[in-house]
mmCIF file of C-alpha atoms in Angstrom:
data_model
loop_
_atom_site.group_PDB
_atom_site.id
_atom_site.type_symbol
_atom_site.label_atom_id
_atom_site.label_comp_id
_atom_site.label_asym_id
_atom_site.label_seq_id
_atom_site.Cartn_x
_atom_site.Cartn_y
_atom_site.Cartn_z
ATOM 1 C CA MET A 1465 111.138 31.479 319.597
ATOM 2 C CA LYS A 1466 109.242 28.326 320.537
ATOM 3 C CA LYS A 1467 106.499 29.191 318.018
ATOM 4 C CA PHE A 1468 109.125 29.669 315.358
ATOM 5 C CA LEU A 1469 110.650 26.267 316.126
ATOM 6 C CA VAL A 1470 107.221 24.640 316.022
ATOM 7 C CA VAL A 1471 106.544 26.167 312.583
ATOM 8 C CA LEU A 1472 109.903 24.912 311.327
ATOM 9 C CA LEU A 1473 109.147 21.458 312.685
ATOM 10 C CA VAL A 1474 105.743 21.364 310.981
ATOM 11 C CA VAL A 1475 107.235 22.509 307.670
ATOM 12 C CA ALA A 1476 109.970 19.892 307.964
ATOM 13 C CA MET A 1477 107.399 17.186 308.612
ATOM 14 C CA VAL A 1478 105.309 18.240 305.611
ATOM 15 C CA VAL A 1479 108.369 18.211 303.365
ATOM 16 C CA ALA A 1480 109.400 14.829 304.725
ATOM 17 C CA VAL A 1481 105.940 13.361 304.142
ATOM 18 C CA SER A 1482 105.803 14.802 300.616
ATOM 19 C CA SER A 1483 109.265 13.483 299.838
ATOM 20 C CA ALA A 1484 108.361 10.071 301.163
ATOM 21 C CA ALA A 1485 105.239 10.028 299.003
ATOM 22 C CA MET A 1486 107.238 10.970 295.899
ATOM 23 C CA ALA A 1487 109.918 8.427 296.740
ATOM 24 C CA ALA A 1488 107.510 5.505 297.026
ATOM 25 C CA PRO A 1489 105.449 5.189 293.822
ATOM 26 C CA LYS A 1490 102.450 2.893 293.901
ATOM 27 C CA TRP A 1491 102.881 1.859 290.271
ATOM 28 C CA ARG A 1492 106.079 1.174 288.346
ATOM 29 C CA PHE A 1493 105.653 0.865 284.580
ATOM 30 C CA LYS A 1494 108.073 -0.263 281.890
ATOM 31 C CA MET A 1495 107.959 1.669 278.616
ATOM 32 C CA GLY A 1496 110.087 1.007 275.544
ATOM 33 C CA HIS A 1497 110.785 2.563 272.163
ATOM 34 C CA ALA A 1498 112.907 1.844 269.079
ATOM 35 C CA ASN A 1499 115.049 4.974 268.858
ATOM 36 C CA PRO A 1500 118.666 5.446 270.030
ATOM 37 C CA VAL A 1501 119.568 7.019 273.354
ATOM 38 C CA ASP A 1502 119.620 10.833 273.506
ATOM 39 C CA THR A 1503 117.880 11.393 270.165
ATOM 40 C CA PRO A 1504 115.086 14.002 270.340
ATOM 41 C CA TYR A 1505 112.615 11.101 270.407
ATOM 42 C CA ASP A 1506 114.347 9.522 273.408
ATOM 43 C CA GLN A 1507 114.664 12.844 275.220
ATOM 44 C CA THR A 1508 110.946 13.470 274.832
ATOM 45 C CA ALA A 1509 110.199 9.954 276.056
ATOM 46 C CA LYS A 1510 112.207 10.694 279.202
ATOM 47 C CA LYS A 1511 110.360 13.989 279.549
ATOM 48 C CA PHE A 1512 107.102 12.050 279.491
ATOM 49 C CA ALA A 1513 108.354 9.911 282.377
ATOM 50 C CA GLU A 1514 109.187 13.061 284.359
ATOM 51 C CA LEU A 1515 105.777 14.565 283.646
ATOM 52 C CA ALA A 1516 104.003 11.318 284.526
ATOM 53 C CA LYS A 1517 105.673 11.297 287.929
ATOM 54 C CA GLU A 1518 104.931 14.986 288.510
ATOM 55 C CA TYR A 1519 101.292 14.919 287.398
ATOM 56 C CA THR A 1520 100.474 11.774 289.381
ATOM 57 C CA ASN A 1521 102.060 13.276 292.494
ATOM 58 C CA GLY A 1522 104.750 10.630 292.503
ATOM 59 C CA GLN A 1523 102.326 7.722 292.345
ATOM 60 C CA VAL A 1524 103.572 6.476 288.940
ATOM 61 C CA GLU A 1525 107.187 5.814 288.007
ATOM 62 C CA VAL A 1526 107.837 5.120 284.321
ATOM 63 C CA SER A 1527 111.137 3.523 283.306
ATOM 64 C CA ILE A 1528 112.145 4.209 279.695
ATOM 65 C CA PHE A 1529 113.907 1.472 277.699
ATOM 66 C CA PRO A 1530 115.237 2.904 274.399
ATOM 67 C CA ASN A 1531 116.683 1.206 271.335
ATOM 68 C CA ASN A 1532 114.424 -1.879 271.375
ATOM 69 C CA GLN A 1533 115.705 -3.058 274.773
ATOM 70 C CA LEU A 1534 112.318 -4.641 275.505
ATOM 71 C CA GLY A 1535 112.046 -6.092 271.985
ATOM 72 C CA ASP A 1536 111.199 -4.666 268.598
ATOM 73 C CA TRP A 1537 107.824 -3.085 267.901
ATOM 74 C CA THR A 1538 106.228 -6.354 266.763
ATOM 75 C CA GLU A 1539 107.190 -8.009 270.052
ATOM 76 C CA THR A 1540 106.316 -5.111 272.357
ATOM 77 C CA PHE A 1541 102.837 -4.841 270.825
ATOM 78 C CA GLU A 1542 102.058 -8.323 272.102
ATOM 79 C CA LEU A 1543 103.776 -7.685 275.440
ATOM 80 C CA ILE A 1544 101.643 -4.579 276.032
ATOM 81 C CA MET A 1545 98.506 -6.358 274.855
ATOM 82 C CA ARG A 1546 99.159 -9.107 277.427
ATOM 83 C CA GLY A 1547 100.203 -6.648 280.137
ATOM 84 C CA ASP A 1548 103.738 -8.043 280.501
ATOM 85 C CA VAL A 1549 104.950 -4.546 279.551
ATOM 86 C CA GLU A 1550 102.638 -1.857 280.848
ATOM 87 C CA MET A 1551 103.275 1.045 278.472
ATOM 88 C CA GLY A 1552 104.980 1.919 275.205
ATOM 89 C CA PHE A 1553 105.772 4.398 272.479
ATOM 90 C CA GLN A 1554 104.293 1.850 270.158
ATOM 91 C CA ILE A 1555 103.706 1.141 266.470
ATOM 92 C CA ALA A 1556 100.491 -0.635 265.535
ATOM 93 C CA ASN A 1557 101.153 -4.270 264.589
ATOM 94 C CA ALA A 1558 98.817 -5.275 261.764
ATOM 95 C CA GLN A 1559 99.749 -8.956 262.201
ATOM 96 C CA TYR A 1560 97.017 -9.080 264.832
ATOM 97 C CA ASP A 1561 94.405 -7.230 262.827
ATOM 98 C CA PRO A 1562 94.603 -6.002 259.203
ATOM 99 C CA LYS A 1563 92.621 -2.915 260.194
ATOM 100 C CA LEU A 1564 95.638 -1.760 262.209
ATOM 101 C CA ASN A 1565 97.315 -1.005 258.885
ATOM 102 C CA PHE A 1566 95.365 2.239 259.050
ATOM 103 C CA ALA A 1567 97.194 3.149 262.259
ATOM 104 C CA TYR A 1568 100.595 2.326 260.767
ATOM 105 C CA TYR A 1569 100.890 2.572 256.982
ATOM 106 C CA MET A 1570 97.902 3.964 255.113
ATOM 107 C CA PRO A 1571 99.189 6.019 252.165
ATOM 108 C CA TYR A 1572 98.210 9.655 251.718
ATOM 109 C CA VAL A 1573 95.810 9.947 254.625
ATOM 110 C CA VAL A 1574 97.507 13.338 254.881
ATOM 111 C CA ARG A 1575 99.977 15.097 252.562
ATOM 112 C CA ASN A 1576 102.054 17.266 254.895
ATOM 113 C CA VAL A 1577 102.704 18.182 258.538
ATOM 114 C CA GLU A 1578 99.887 20.731 258.608
ATOM 115 C CA GLU A 1579 97.330 18.148 257.520
ATOM 116 C CA ALA A 1580 98.908 15.638 259.909
ATOM 117 C CA ILE A 1581 98.368 17.939 262.893
ATOM 118 C CA GLU A 1582 94.732 18.356 261.891
ATOM 119 C CA GLY A 1583 94.166 14.632 261.390
ATOM 120 C CA TYR A 1584 96.396 13.059 264.036
ATOM 121 C CA GLY A 1585 96.582 15.840 266.625
ATOM 122 C CA PRO A 1586 94.341 15.943 269.728
ATOM 123 C CA GLY A 1587 90.742 15.357 268.658
ATOM 124 C CA GLY A 1588 91.791 14.710 265.042
ATOM 125 C CA TRP A 1589 89.612 12.421 262.953
ATOM 126 C CA ALA A 1590 92.432 9.964 262.172
ATOM 127 C CA ALA A 1591 93.664 9.912 265.782
ATOM 128 C CA ASP A 1592 90.155 9.059 267.002
ATOM 129 C CA LEU A 1593 89.859 6.189 264.533
ATOM 130 C CA CYS A 1594 93.238 4.845 265.626
ATOM 131 C CA THR A 1595 92.220 5.029 269.303
ATOM 132 C CA GLU A 1596 89.225 2.818 268.528
ATOM 133 C CA LEU A 1597 91.445 0.303 266.730
ATOM 134 C CA TRP A 1598 93.906 0.093 269.642
ATOM 135 C CA ALA A 1599 91.060 -0.432 272.109
ATOM 136 C CA GLU A 1600 89.880 -3.507 270.195
ATOM 137 C CA HIS A 1601 93.151 -5.174 271.232
ATOM 138 C CA GLY A 1602 93.110 -4.260 274.896
ATOM 139 C CA ILE A 1603 95.380 -1.240 274.559
ATOM 140 C CA LYS A 1604 94.535 2.328 275.557
ATOM 141 C CA SER A 1605 95.980 5.000 273.257
ATOM 142 C CA LEU A 1606 96.663 8.177 275.225
ATOM 143 C CA ALA A 1607 98.119 10.321 272.431
ATOM 144 C CA VAL A 1608 99.820 10.241 269.051
ATOM 145 C CA PHE A 1609 103.623 10.470 269.237
ATOM 146 C CA PRO A 1610 104.451 11.828 265.759
ATOM 147 C CA VAL A 1611 107.613 10.880 263.882
ATOM 148 C CA GLY A 1612 107.283 12.729 260.581
ATOM 149 C CA VAL A 1613 106.484 12.623 256.880
ATOM 150 C CA ALA A 1614 108.066 9.923 254.753
ATOM 151 C CA GLY A 1615 109.818 9.750 251.430
ATOM 152 C CA VAL A 1616 112.291 7.670 249.461
ATOM 153 C CA SER A 1617 116.101 7.688 249.240
ATOM 154 C CA LEU A 1618 117.717 6.649 245.964
ATOM 155 C CA ARG A 1619 121.024 6.160 244.152
ATOM 156 C CA GLU A 1620 120.103 8.727 241.509
ATOM 157 C CA VAL A 1621 117.305 11.065 240.464
ATOM 158 C CA PRO A 1622 114.367 9.123 238.986
ATOM 159 C CA PRO A 1623 112.619 10.257 235.805
ATOM 160 C CA SER A 1624 109.726 12.654 236.533
ATOM 161 C CA PRO A 1625 109.615 11.875 240.278
ATOM 162 C CA GLY A 1626 106.411 13.864 240.815
ATOM 163 C CA ASP A 1627 104.427 12.168 238.052
ATOM 164 C CA PRO A 1628 102.813 8.934 239.275
ATOM 165 C CA ASN A 1629 102.118 7.887 235.692
ATOM 166 C CA VAL A 1630 105.786 7.730 234.644
ATOM 167 C CA GLU A 1631 107.658 4.437 235.045
ATOM 168 C CA LYS A 1632 110.800 5.033 237.122
ATOM 169 C CA LYS A 1633 112.397 1.618 236.367
ATOM 170 C CA MET A 1634 114.044 1.618 239.803
ATOM 171 C CA LYS A 1635 113.810 -1.061 242.489
ATOM 172 C CA ILE A 1636 112.701 0.260 245.867
ATOM 173 C CA ARG A 1637 112.903 -1.585 249.155
ATOM 174 C CA VAL A 1638 109.461 -1.400 250.683
ATOM 175 C CA MET A 1639 108.192 -2.607 254.026
ATOM 176 C CA PRO A 1640 106.688 -6.095 253.653
ATOM 177 C CA LEU A 1641 103.171 -4.678 253.675
ATOM 178 C CA LYS A 1642 100.617 -4.876 250.885
ATOM 179 C CA ALA A 1643 99.850 -1.164 251.139
ATOM 180 C CA CYS A 1644 103.534 -0.258 250.666
ATOM 181 C CA GLU A 1645 103.932 -2.505 247.645
ATOM 182 C CA LEU A 1646 100.811 -1.152 245.960
ATOM 183 C CA THR A 1647 101.724 2.459 246.718
ATOM 184 C CA TYR A 1648 105.200 2.415 245.235
ATOM 185 C CA LYS A 1649 104.098 0.346 242.264
ATOM 186 C CA ARG A 1650 101.474 3.018 241.525
ATOM 187 C CA LEU A 1651 104.104 5.746 241.901
ATOM 188 C CA GLY A 1652 106.054 4.056 239.119
ATOM 189 C CA TYR A 1653 108.693 2.035 240.989
ATOM 190 C CA ILE A 1654 109.454 -1.660 241.214
ATOM 191 C CA PRO A 1655 108.638 -2.502 244.856
ATOM 192 C CA THR A 1656 110.870 -5.073 246.548
ATOM 193 C CA PRO A 1657 109.794 -6.203 250.055
ATOM 194 C CA ILE A 1658 112.922 -6.468 252.212
ATOM 195 C CA PRO A 1659 113.233 -6.509 256.030
ATOM 196 C CA TYR A 1660 114.708 -3.278 257.323
ATOM 197 C CA ALA A 1661 117.680 -5.072 258.865
ATOM 198 C CA GLU A 1662 118.706 -6.239 255.376
ATOM 199 C CA CYS A 1663 117.976 -2.969 253.595
ATOM 200 C CA TYR A 1664 121.445 -1.383 253.773
ATOM 201 C CA SER A 1665 123.197 -4.411 252.304
ATOM 202 C CA ALA A 1666 120.485 -4.739 249.636
ATOM 203 C CA ILE A 1667 121.227 -1.226 248.397
ATOM 204 C CA GLN A 1668 124.963 -1.705 248.797
ATOM 205 C CA THR A 1669 124.941 -4.845 246.644
ATOM 206 C CA GLY A 1670 122.512 -3.488 244.043
ATOM 207 C CA ILE A 1671 119.508 -5.636 244.945
ATOM 208 C CA ALA A 1672 117.615 -2.379 245.481
ATOM 209 C CA ASP A 1673 118.197 1.172 244.245
ATOM 210 C CA GLY A 1674 116.741 2.808 247.339
ATOM 211 C CA GLN A 1675 114.406 2.525 250.282
ATOM 212 C CA MET A 1676 111.188 3.900 251.736
ATOM 213 C CA GLY A 1677 109.582 3.671 255.149
ATOM 214 C CA GLY A 1678 110.479 6.779 257.101
ATOM 215 C CA GLY A 1679 111.507 10.411 257.031
ATOM 216 C CA SER A 1680 114.768 12.204 256.384
ATOM 217 C CA PHE A 1681 116.247 10.804 259.622
ATOM 218 C CA GLN A 1682 115.940 7.342 258.078
ATOM 219 C CA ALA A 1683 117.393 8.615 254.799
ATOM 220 C CA TRP A 1684 120.368 9.922 256.775
ATOM 221 C CA SER A 1685 120.983 6.337 257.910
ATOM 222 C CA PHE A 1686 121.643 5.451 254.245
ATOM 223 C CA ARG A 1687 123.878 8.441 253.528
ATOM 224 C CA ASP A 1688 126.761 6.206 252.383
ATOM 225 C CA VAL A 1689 124.816 4.208 249.789
ATOM 226 C CA ASN A 1690 122.235 6.688 248.470
ATOM 227 C CA SER A 1691 122.456 10.289 247.283
ATOM 228 C CA VAL A 1692 118.905 11.464 246.503
ATOM 229 C CA TRP A 1693 115.935 12.200 248.761
ATOM 230 C CA VAL A 1694 112.428 12.585 247.313
ATOM 231 C CA ARG A 1695 109.797 13.946 249.682
ATOM 232 C CA TYR A 1696 106.780 11.925 248.597
ATOM 233 C CA ASN A 1697 105.000 12.445 251.929
ATOM 234 C CA ASP A 1698 103.323 9.108 251.178
ATOM 235 C CA TYR A 1699 102.483 8.641 254.831
ATOM 236 C CA PHE A 1700 102.887 10.348 258.153
ATOM 237 C CA GLU A 1701 104.662 8.001 260.531
ATOM 238 C CA ASN A 1702 102.961 7.852 263.888
ATOM 239 C CA HIS A 1703 103.840 6.056 267.062
ATOM 240 C CA PHE A 1704 101.404 6.080 269.961
ATOM 241 C CA ILE A 1705 101.718 6.603 273.707
ATOM 242 C CA VAL A 1706 99.838 3.556 274.955
ATOM 243 C CA ILE A 1707 99.083 1.595 278.098
ATOM 244 C CA ASN A 1708 97.606 -1.842 278.676
ATOM 245 C CA MET A 1709 93.840 -1.363 278.959
ATOM 246 C CA ASP A 1710 93.378 -3.576 282.035
ATOM 247 C CA GLN A 1711 96.150 -1.689 283.806
ATOM 248 C CA TRP A 1712 94.569 1.619 282.813
ATOM 249 C CA ASN A 1713 91.169 0.599 284.145
ATOM 250 C CA LYS A 1714 92.676 -0.288 287.537
ATOM 251 C CA LEU A 1715 94.103 3.205 288.030
ATOM 252 C CA PRO A 1716 92.223 5.839 290.046
ATOM 253 C CA GLU A 1717 90.756 8.736 288.064
ATOM 254 C CA ASP A 1718 93.326 11.218 289.355
ATOM 255 C CA VAL A 1719 96.187 8.993 288.202
ATOM 256 C CA GLN A 1720 94.536 8.474 284.826
ATOM 257 C CA ALA A 1721 94.157 12.248 284.492
ATOM 258 C CA GLY A 1722 97.830 12.760 285.365
ATOM 259 C CA LEU A 1723 99.036 10.233 282.800
ATOM 260 C CA GLN A 1724 96.754 11.695 280.152
ATOM 261 C CA LYS A 1725 98.071 15.200 280.826
ATOM 262 C CA ALA A 1726 101.659 13.958 280.615
ATOM 263 C CA ALA A 1727 100.927 12.180 277.328
ATOM 264 C CA ASN A 1728 99.299 15.278 275.856
ATOM 265 C CA GLU A 1729 102.314 17.432 276.735
ATOM 266 C CA ALA A 1730 104.852 14.913 275.419
ATOM 267 C CA SER A 1731 102.864 14.655 272.191
ATOM 268 C CA ALA A 1732 102.808 18.447 271.868
ATOM 269 C CA ILE A 1733 106.602 18.570 272.301
ATOM 270 C CA ARG A 1734 107.035 16.022 269.496
ATOM 271 C CA TRP A 1735 104.702 17.947 267.185
ATOM 272 C CA GLU A 1736 106.943 20.992 267.581
ATOM 273 C CA GLN A 1737 110.053 18.880 266.966
ATOM 274 C CA VAL A 1738 108.567 17.325 263.837
ATOM 275 C CA LYS A 1739 108.114 20.761 262.271
ATOM 276 C CA THR A 1740 111.892 21.305 262.188
ATOM 277 C CA GLU A 1741 113.433 17.833 262.542
ATOM 278 C CA ASP A 1742 112.797 16.788 258.943
ATOM 279 C CA GLN A 1743 114.490 19.902 257.565
ATOM 280 C CA HIS A 1744 117.381 19.465 259.988
ATOM 281 C CA TYR A 1745 118.374 16.114 258.492
ATOM 282 C CA VAL A 1746 117.659 17.318 254.964
ATOM 283 C CA ASP A 1747 120.136 20.143 255.543
ATOM 284 C CA ILE A 1748 122.754 17.669 256.785
ATOM 285 C CA LEU A 1749 122.270 15.441 253.741
ATOM 286 C CA LYS A 1750 122.426 18.382 251.368
ATOM 287 C CA ASN A 1751 125.259 20.374 252.904
ATOM 288 C CA GLU A 1752 127.467 17.673 254.397
ATOM 289 C CA TRP A 1753 126.839 14.743 252.044
ATOM 290 C CA ASN A 1754 126.020 16.597 248.818
ATOM 291 C CA TRP A 1755 122.677 14.871 248.355
ATOM 292 C CA THR A 1756 120.090 16.007 245.826
ATOM 293 C CA ILE A 1757 116.861 16.954 247.602
ATOM 294 C CA ILE A 1758 113.649 16.842 245.574
ATOM 295 C CA ASP A 1759 110.634 18.639 247.014
ATOM 296 C CA LEU A 1760 107.478 17.850 245.095
ATOM 297 C CA THR A 1761 105.273 20.806 244.270
ATOM 298 C CA ASP A 1762 101.749 21.058 245.680
ATOM 299 C CA GLU A 1763 100.427 20.021 242.278
ATOM 300 C CA GLU A 1764 102.683 16.966 242.195
ATOM 301 C CA LEU A 1765 101.791 15.939 245.747
ATOM 302 C CA THR A 1766 98.110 16.312 244.910
ATOM 303 C CA ALA A 1767 98.548 14.190 241.772
ATOM 304 C CA CYS A 1768 100.302 11.453 243.747
ATOM 305 C CA ALA A 1769 97.692 11.535 246.511
ATOM 306 C CA LYS A 1770 94.793 11.387 244.041
ATOM 307 C CA ALA A 1771 96.361 8.464 242.193
ATOM 308 C CA ILE A 1772 96.908 6.471 245.389
ATOM 309 C CA ARG A 1773 93.483 7.233 246.843
ATOM 310 C CA ALA A 1774 91.768 6.347 243.572
ATOM 311 C CA ASP A 1775 93.734 3.224 242.631
ATOM 312 C CA VAL A 1776 95.315 1.836 245.810
ATOM 313 C CA TRP A 1777 92.781 2.584 248.539
ATOM 314 C CA PRO A 1778 90.023 0.446 246.949
ATOM 315 C CA GLU A 1779 92.435 -2.510 246.953
ATOM 316 C CA LEU A 1780 92.884 -2.002 250.706
ATOM 317 C CA LYS A 1781 89.156 -1.869 251.410
ATOM 318 C CA ASP A 1782 88.812 -5.541 252.338
ATOM 319 C CA MET A 1783 91.906 -5.288 254.538
ATOM 320 C CA ILE A 1784 90.776 -2.340 256.681
ATOM 321 C CA GLY A 1785 87.035 -2.961 256.444
ATOM 322 C CA GLU A 1786 84.274 -1.067 254.668
ATOM 323 C CA ASP A 1787 83.317 1.109 257.639
ATOM 324 C CA LEU A 1788 86.851 2.387 258.220
ATOM 325 C CA PHE A 1789 87.392 2.763 254.476
ATOM 326 C CA ASN A 1790 84.275 4.908 254.074
ATOM 327 C CA LYS A 1791 85.185 7.114 257.039
ATOM 328 C CA ALA A 1792 88.658 7.725 255.623
ATOM 329 C CA MET A 1793 87.324 8.471 252.128
ATOM 330 C CA GLU A 1794 84.819 10.933 253.557
ATOM 331 C CA ALA A 1795 87.493 12.631 255.679
ATOM 332 C CA VAL A 1796 89.763 13.277 252.683
ATOM 333 C CA GLY A 1797 86.853 14.407 250.512
ATOM 334 C CA GLN A 1798 87.061 11.591 247.998
#
């Protein structure tokens, strides 16, 4: 009986010590993102925090701040770069370096989710290039956090949407980026740079006929003022799981390994979500809002991609640099 009590006491002490270790993290990191609470994006972000705690044996506690609570993506980039915010599900901010346009909006690097997984998935050629670009600004990229393929929402069906050589005579809100303006001009539209916050009212008042900049989830946000969705797949929107480089370098190897494993798993969860998320919102738009959905054929997507790579990419060469330009051209076989 005494031996049994001793065993119980030892087990209780081990559990108590383990619990104490898990309850007292050595590092507490803030981590923000732009999406609303309880969206699949937010749920996966919270899953990352759980995994980070588990795989670091309780040494790291990550607090998630959704819906731009720490600032929008332009602000949080600088905060992470300075170390004021330790981590983020972050968009590359090209204001600090034009080359970072490649990590945010570079048209037709890939044409669909399958090519995106190959290019931006673990060990992908595009993901590796982006990791190098982040590092130049004191930020460690742990993994790509995919969002999905993009398109354009419109008031009505444009003429020959899959032919980049046909003038559409429609004004499209584009992100205030040179690459966006050049891309949609080459696709036959009249590009109109408008901040996203003003986009809804611009369409509502007729300043613009539609908008680009994200996937079908973003189109769903304009369900009251638009009625057509064209899947141009002009870019694959990526966010990145990142950490301040100085903070990363201070962490022991076992903690680094735990955070990397957590990032890899969270990224893998998002890749699976991306495969079905786009169609989910397309179905809502089509069935509940009576939208017209236009899926370009493989031939049309190829024509659009070839036109952009041939006519727009060279105009971006000075912006992203010759070395990066040549690597991207070689990767896409052009």
